[in-house]
PDB file of C-alpha atoms in Angstrom:
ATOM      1  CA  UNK A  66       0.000   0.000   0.000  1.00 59.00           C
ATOM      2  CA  UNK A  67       1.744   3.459  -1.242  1.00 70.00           C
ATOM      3  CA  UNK A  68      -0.441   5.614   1.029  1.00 92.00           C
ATOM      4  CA  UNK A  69       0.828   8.815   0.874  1.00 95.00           C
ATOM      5  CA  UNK A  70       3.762   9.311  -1.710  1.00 96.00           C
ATOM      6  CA  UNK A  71       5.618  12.726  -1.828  1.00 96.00           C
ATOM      7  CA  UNK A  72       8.594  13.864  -4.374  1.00 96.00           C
ATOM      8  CA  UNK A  73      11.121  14.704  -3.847  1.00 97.00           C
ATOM      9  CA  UNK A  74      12.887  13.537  -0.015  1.00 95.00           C
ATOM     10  CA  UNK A  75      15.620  16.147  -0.840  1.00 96.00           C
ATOM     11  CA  UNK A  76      15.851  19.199  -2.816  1.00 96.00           C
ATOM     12  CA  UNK A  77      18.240  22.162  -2.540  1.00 97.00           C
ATOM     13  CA  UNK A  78      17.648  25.675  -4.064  1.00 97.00           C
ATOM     14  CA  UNK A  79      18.797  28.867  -4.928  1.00 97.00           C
ATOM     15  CA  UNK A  80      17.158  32.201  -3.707  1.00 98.00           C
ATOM     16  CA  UNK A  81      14.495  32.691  -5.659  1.00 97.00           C
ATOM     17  CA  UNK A  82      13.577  29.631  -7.732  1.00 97.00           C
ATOM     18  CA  UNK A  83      10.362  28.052  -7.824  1.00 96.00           C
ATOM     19  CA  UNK A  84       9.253  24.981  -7.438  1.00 96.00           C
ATOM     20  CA  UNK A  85       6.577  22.179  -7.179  1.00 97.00           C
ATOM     21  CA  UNK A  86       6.869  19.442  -3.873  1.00 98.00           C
ATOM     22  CA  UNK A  87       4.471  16.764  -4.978  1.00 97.00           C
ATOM     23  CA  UNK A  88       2.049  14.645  -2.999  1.00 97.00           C
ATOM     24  CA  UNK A  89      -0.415  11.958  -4.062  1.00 97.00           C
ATOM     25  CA  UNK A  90      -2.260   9.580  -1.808  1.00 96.00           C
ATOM     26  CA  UNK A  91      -4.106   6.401  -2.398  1.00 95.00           C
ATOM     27  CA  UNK A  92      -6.864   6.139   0.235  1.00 92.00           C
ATOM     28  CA  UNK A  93      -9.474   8.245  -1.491  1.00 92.00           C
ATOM     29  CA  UNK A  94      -9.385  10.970   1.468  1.00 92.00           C
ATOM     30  CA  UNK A  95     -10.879  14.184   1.461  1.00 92.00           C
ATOM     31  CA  UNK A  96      -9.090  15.771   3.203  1.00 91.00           C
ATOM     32  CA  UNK A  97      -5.471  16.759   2.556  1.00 94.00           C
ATOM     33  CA  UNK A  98      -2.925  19.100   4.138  1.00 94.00           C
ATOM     34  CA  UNK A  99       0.942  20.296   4.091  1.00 96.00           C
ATOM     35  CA  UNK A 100       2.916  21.113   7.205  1.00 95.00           C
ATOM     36  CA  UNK A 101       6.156  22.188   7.639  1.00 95.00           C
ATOM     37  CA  UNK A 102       8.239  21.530  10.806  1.00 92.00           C
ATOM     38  CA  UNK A 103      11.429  23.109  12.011  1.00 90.00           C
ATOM     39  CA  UNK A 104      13.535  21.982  15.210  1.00 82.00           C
ATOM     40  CA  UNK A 105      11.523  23.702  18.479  1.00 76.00           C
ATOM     41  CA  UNK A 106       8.130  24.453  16.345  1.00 79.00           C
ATOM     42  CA  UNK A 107       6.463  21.068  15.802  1.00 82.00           C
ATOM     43  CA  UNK A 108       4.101  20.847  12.773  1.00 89.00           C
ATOM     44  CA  UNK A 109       2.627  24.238  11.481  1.00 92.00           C
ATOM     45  CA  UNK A 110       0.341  23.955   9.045  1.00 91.00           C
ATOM     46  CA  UNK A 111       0.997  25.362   5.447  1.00 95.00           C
ATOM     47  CA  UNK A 112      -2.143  25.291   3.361  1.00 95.00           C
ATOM     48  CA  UNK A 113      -5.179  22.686   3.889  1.00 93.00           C
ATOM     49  CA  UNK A 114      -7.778  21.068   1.155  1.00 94.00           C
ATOM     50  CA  UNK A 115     -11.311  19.455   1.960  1.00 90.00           C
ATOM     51  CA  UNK A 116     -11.444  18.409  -0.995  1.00 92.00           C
ATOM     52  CA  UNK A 117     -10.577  18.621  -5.240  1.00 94.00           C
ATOM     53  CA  UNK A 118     -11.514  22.103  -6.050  1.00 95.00           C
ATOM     54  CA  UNK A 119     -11.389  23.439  -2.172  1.00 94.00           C
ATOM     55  CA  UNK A 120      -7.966  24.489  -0.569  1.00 95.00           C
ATOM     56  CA  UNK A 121      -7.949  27.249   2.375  1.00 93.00           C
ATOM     57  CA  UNK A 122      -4.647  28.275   4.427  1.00 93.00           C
ATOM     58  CA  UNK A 123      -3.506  27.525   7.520  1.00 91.00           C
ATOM     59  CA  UNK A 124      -1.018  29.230  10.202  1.00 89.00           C
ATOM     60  CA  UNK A 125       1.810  29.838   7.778  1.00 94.00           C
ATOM     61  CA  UNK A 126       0.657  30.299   4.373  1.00 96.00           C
ATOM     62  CA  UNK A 127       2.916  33.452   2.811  1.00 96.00           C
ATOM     63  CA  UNK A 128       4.831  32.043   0.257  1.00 96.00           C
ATOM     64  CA  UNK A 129       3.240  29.151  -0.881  1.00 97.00           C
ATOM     65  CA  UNK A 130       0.532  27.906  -3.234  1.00 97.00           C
ATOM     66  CA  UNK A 131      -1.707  25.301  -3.153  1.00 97.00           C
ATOM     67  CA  UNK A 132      -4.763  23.329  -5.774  1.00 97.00           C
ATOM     68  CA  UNK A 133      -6.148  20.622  -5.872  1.00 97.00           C
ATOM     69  CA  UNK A 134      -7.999  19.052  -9.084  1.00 97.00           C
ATOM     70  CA  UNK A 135      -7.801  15.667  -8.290  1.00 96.00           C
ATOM     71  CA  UNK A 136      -8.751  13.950  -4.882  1.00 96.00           C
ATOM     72  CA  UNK A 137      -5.271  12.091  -5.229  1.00 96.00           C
ATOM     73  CA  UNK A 138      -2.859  15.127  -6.096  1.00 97.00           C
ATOM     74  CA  UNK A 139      -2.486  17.852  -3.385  1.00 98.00           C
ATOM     75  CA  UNK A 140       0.999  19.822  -4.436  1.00 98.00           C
ATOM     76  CA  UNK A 141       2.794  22.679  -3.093  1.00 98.00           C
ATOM     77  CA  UNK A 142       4.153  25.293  -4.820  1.00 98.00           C
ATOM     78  CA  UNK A 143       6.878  27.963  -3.651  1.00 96.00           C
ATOM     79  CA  UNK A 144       7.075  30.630  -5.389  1.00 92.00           C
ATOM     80  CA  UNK A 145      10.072  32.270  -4.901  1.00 96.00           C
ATOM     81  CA  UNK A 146      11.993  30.415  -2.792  1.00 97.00           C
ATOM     82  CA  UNK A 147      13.771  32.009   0.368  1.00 97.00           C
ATOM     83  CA  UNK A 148      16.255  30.763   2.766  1.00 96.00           C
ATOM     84  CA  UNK A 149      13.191  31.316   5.661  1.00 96.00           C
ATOM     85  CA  UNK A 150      11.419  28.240   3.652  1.00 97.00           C
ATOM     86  CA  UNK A 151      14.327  25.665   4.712  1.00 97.00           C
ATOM     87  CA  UNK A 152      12.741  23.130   6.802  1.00 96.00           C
ATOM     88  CA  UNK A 153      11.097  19.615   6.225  1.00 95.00           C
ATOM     89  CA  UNK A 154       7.727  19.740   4.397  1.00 97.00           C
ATOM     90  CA  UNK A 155       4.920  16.961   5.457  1.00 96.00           C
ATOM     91  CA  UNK A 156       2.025  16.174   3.481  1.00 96.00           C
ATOM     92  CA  UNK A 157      -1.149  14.411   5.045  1.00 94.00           C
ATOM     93  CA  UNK A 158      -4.277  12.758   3.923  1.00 94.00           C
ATOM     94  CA  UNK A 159      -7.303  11.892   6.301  1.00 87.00           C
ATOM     95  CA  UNK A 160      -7.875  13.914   9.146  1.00 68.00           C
ATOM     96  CA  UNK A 161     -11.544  13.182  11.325  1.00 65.00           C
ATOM     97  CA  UNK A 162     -10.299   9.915  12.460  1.00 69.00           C
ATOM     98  CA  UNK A 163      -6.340   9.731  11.824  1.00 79.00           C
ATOM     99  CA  UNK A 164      -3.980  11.418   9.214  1.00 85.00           C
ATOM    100  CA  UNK A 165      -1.421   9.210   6.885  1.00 91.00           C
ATOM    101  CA  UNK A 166       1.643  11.154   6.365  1.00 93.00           C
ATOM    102  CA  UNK A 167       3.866  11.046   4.085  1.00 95.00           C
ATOM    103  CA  UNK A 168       7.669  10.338   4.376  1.00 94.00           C
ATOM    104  CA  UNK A 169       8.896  14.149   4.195  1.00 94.00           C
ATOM    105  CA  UNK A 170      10.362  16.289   1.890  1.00 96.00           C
ATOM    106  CA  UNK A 171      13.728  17.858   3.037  1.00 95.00           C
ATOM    107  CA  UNK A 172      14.519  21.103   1.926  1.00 97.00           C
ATOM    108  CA  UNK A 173      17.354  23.761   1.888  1.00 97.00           C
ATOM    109  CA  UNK A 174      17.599  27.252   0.306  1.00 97.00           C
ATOM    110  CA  UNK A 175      20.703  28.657  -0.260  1.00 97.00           C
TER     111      UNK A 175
ATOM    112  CA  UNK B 300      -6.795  29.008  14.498  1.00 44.00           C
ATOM    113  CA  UNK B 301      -6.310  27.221  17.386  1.00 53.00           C
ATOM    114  CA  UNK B 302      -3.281  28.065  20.324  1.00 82.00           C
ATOM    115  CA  UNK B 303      -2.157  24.450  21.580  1.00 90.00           C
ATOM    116  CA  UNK B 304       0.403  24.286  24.008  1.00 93.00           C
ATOM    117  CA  UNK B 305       2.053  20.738  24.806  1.00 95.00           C
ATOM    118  CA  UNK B 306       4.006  20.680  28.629  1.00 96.00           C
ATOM    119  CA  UNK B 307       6.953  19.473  29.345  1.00 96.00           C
ATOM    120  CA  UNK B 308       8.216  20.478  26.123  1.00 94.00           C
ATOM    121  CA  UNK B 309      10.675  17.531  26.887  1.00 95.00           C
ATOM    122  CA  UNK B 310      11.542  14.775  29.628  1.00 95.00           C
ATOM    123  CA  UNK B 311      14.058  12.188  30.354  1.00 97.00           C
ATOM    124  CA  UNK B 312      12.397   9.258  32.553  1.00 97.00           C
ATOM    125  CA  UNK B 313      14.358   5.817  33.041  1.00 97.00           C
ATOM    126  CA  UNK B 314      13.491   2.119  31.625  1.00 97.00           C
ATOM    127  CA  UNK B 315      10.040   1.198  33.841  1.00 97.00           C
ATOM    128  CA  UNK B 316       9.588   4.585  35.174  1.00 97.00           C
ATOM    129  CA  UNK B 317       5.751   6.064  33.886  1.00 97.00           C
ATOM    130  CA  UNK B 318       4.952   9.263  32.571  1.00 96.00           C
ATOM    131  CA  UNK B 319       2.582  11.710  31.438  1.00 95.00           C
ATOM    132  CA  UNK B 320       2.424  14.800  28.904  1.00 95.00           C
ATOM    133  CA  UNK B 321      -0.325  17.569  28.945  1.00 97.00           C
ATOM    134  CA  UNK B 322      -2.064  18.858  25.886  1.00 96.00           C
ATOM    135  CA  UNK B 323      -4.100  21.974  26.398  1.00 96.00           C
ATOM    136  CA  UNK B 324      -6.255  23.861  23.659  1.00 92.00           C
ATOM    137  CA  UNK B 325      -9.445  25.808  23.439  1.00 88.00           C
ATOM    138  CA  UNK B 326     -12.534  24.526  24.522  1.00 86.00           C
ATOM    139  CA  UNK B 327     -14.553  26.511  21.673  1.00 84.00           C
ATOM    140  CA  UNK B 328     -15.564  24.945  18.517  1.00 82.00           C
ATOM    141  CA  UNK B 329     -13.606  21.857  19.661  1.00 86.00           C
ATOM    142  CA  UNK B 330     -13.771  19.196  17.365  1.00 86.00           C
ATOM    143  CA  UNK B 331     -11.845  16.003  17.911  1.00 89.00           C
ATOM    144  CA  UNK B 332      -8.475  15.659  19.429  1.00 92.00           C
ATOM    145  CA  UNK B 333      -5.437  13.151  17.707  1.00 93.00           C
ATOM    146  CA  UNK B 334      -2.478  11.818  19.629  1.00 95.00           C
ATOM    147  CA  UNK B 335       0.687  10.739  17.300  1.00 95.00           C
ATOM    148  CA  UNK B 336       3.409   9.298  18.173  1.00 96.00           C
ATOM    149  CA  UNK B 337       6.506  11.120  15.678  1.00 94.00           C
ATOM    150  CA  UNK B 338      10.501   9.119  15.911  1.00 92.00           C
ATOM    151  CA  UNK B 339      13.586  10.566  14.780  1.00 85.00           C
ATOM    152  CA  UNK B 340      13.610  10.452  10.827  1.00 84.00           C
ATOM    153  CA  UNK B 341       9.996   9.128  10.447  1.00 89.00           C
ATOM    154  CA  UNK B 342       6.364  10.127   9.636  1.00 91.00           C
ATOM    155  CA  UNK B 343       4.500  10.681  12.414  1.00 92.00           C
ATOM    156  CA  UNK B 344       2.164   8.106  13.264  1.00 92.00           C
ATOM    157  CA  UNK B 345      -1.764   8.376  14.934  1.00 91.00           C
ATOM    158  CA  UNK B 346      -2.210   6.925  18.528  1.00 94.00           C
ATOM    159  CA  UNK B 347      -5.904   8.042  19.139  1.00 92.00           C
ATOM    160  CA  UNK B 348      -8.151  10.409  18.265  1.00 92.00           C
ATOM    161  CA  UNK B 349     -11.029  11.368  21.112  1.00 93.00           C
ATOM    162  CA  UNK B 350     -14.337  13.492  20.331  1.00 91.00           C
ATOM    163  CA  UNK B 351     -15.912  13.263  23.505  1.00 93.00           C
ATOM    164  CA  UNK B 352     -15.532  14.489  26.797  1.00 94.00           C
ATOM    165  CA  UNK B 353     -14.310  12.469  29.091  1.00 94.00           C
ATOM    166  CA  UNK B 354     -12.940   9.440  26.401  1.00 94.00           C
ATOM    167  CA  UNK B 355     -10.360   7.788  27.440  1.00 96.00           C
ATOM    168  CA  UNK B 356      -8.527   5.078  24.724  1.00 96.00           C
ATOM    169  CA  UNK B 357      -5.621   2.622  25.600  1.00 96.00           C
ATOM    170  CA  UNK B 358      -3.215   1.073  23.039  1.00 93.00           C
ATOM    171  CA  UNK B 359      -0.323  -1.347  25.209  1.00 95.00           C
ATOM    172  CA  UNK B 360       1.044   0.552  27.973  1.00 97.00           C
ATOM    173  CA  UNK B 361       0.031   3.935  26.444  1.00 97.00           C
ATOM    174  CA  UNK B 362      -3.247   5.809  27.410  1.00 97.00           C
ATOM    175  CA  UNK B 363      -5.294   8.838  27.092  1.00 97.00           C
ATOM    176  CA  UNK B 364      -7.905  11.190  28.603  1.00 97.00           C
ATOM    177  CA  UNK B 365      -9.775  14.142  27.021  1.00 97.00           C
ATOM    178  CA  UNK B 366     -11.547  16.987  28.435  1.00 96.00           C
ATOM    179  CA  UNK B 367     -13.110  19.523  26.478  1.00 94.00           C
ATOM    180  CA  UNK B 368     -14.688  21.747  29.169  1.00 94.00           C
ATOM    181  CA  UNK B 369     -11.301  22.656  30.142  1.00 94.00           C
ATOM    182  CA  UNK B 370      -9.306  21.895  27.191  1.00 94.00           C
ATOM    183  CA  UNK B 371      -7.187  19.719  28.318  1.00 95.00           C
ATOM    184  CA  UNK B 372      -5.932  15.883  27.676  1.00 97.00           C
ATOM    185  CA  UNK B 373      -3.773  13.767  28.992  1.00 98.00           C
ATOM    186  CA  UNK B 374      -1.052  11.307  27.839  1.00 98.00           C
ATOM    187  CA  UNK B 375       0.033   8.470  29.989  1.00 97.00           C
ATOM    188  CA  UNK B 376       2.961   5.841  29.322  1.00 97.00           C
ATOM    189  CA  UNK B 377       3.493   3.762  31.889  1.00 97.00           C
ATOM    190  CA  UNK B 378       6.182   1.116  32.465  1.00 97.00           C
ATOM    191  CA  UNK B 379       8.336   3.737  29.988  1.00 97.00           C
ATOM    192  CA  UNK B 380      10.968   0.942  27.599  1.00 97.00           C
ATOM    193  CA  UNK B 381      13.968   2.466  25.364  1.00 96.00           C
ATOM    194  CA  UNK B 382      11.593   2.650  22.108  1.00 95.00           C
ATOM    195  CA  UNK B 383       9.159   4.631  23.717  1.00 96.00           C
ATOM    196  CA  UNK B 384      11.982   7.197  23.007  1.00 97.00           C
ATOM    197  CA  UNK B 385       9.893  10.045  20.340  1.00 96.00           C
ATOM    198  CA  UNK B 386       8.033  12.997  19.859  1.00 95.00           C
ATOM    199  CA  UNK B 387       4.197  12.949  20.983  1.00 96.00           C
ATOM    200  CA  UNK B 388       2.235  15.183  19.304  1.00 95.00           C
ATOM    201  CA  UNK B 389      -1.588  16.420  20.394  1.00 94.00           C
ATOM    202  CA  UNK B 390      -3.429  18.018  17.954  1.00 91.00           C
ATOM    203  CA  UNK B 391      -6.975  19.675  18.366  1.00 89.00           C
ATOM    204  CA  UNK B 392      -9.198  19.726  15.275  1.00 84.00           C
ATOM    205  CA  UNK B 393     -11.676  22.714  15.167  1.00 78.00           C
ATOM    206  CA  UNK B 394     -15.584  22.079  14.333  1.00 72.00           C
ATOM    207  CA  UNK B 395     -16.061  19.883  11.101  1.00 64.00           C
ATOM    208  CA  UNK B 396     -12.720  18.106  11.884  1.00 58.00           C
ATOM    209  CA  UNK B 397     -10.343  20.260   9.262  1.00 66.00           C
ATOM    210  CA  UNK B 398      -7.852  22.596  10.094  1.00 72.00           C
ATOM    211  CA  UNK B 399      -5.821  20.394  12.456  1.00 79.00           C
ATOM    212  CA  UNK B 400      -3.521  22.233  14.294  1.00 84.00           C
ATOM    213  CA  UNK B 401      -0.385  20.775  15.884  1.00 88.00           C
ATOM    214  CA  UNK B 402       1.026  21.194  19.083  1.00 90.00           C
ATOM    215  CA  UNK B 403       5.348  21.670  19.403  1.00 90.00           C
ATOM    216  CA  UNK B 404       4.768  18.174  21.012  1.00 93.00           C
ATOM    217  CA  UNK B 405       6.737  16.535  24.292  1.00 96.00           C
ATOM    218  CA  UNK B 406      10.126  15.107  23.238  1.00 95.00           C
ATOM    219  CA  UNK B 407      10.817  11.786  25.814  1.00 97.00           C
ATOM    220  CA  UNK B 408      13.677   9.867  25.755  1.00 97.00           C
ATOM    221  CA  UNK B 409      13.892   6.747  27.968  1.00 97.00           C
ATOM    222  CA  UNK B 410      16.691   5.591  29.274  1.00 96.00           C
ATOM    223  CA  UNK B 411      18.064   2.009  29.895  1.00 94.00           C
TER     224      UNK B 411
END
């Protein structure tokens, strides 16, 4: 069972690029979210989805974009990246009874 | 958006000793409340999840209590072993069960 499947585990970029962390889940879930976690701050949560069509943010939203067309494909866009954004990025699917995370993304902006 | 505060932020018991964390959120437009259990260089993973005041689920030698008048729940370990050694996590859901918000957690390590 894949679960909850997000590309890449590592990524490094420059100031100022863009790019596209990916997340797909198998379990037909509504509900879909992406946190970020640095050392001392636990989860905070990036951007949320209830389902395709429906995204809202969360506590830390500035800098990132979110859709979501499919019920499977939740993915997180930075838009300019900035050395602020370096941290490990979670995605999870399910949320009333228990989330399914997926295995991290690390990244670093240099 | 909710303010959840987990105490100690960490503790350092020894093999057999038991244990508890505190969770605390707001009472209003309270939800459910999850419980995961987050090692080093993992996903974290769901203990329990409690809607109702006064639940109280058991999994092994871990257990928890909820109350939502005060805002408040409860994690106990008891009999603490070496892989008990992780991050537990409380997080309060608000009214419909979305916007899950995510304590800093109680880091325990357990010594042999």
């Amino acid at each position: 069972n894949a679960g909850v499947t997000q590309t890449p585990k590592f990524q490094v970029l420059k100031t100022g690029q863009s790019m596209t962390l990916q997340c797909a889940q198998d379990m037909n879930h509504e509900y879909m979210s992406w946190y970020r976690q640095d050392p001392g701050m636990g989860l905070r949560l990036i951007h949320y989805s209830v389902g395709a069509g429906i995204t809202d943010q969360g506590e830390v939203p500035n800098g990132y974009n979110v859709s979501r067309s499919t019920t499977e494909d939740f993915p997180l866009r930075l838009l300019s990246a900035a050395p602020s954004q370096t941290s490990v990025y979670f995605c999870a699917a399910g949320g009333h009874t228990e989330a399914f995370f997926g295995q991290g993304t690390r990244l670093t902006v240099v | 958006i909710l303010n959840v505060e987990q105490s100690p932020q960490s503790l350092h018991v020894q093999e057999g000793d038991s244990t508890n964390f505190t969770c605390s959120f707001p009472s209003s437009n309270f939800y459910a409340l999850h419980w995961y259990r987050w090692e080093t260089a993992k996903s974290p993973e769901a203990l329990f999840v409690m809607t109702l005041n006064g639940d109280e689920k058991k999994k092994g030698r871990i257990s928890a209590t909820l109350n939502t008048k005060e805002g408040y729940s409860y994690l106990y370990i008891k009999g603490s072993q070496p892989e008990d050694s992780a991050t537990y996590l409380c997080a309060p859901a608000n009214t419909g069960g979305f916007k899950t918000i995510f304590g800093a957690g109680t880091r325990l390590f357990v010594k042999a």
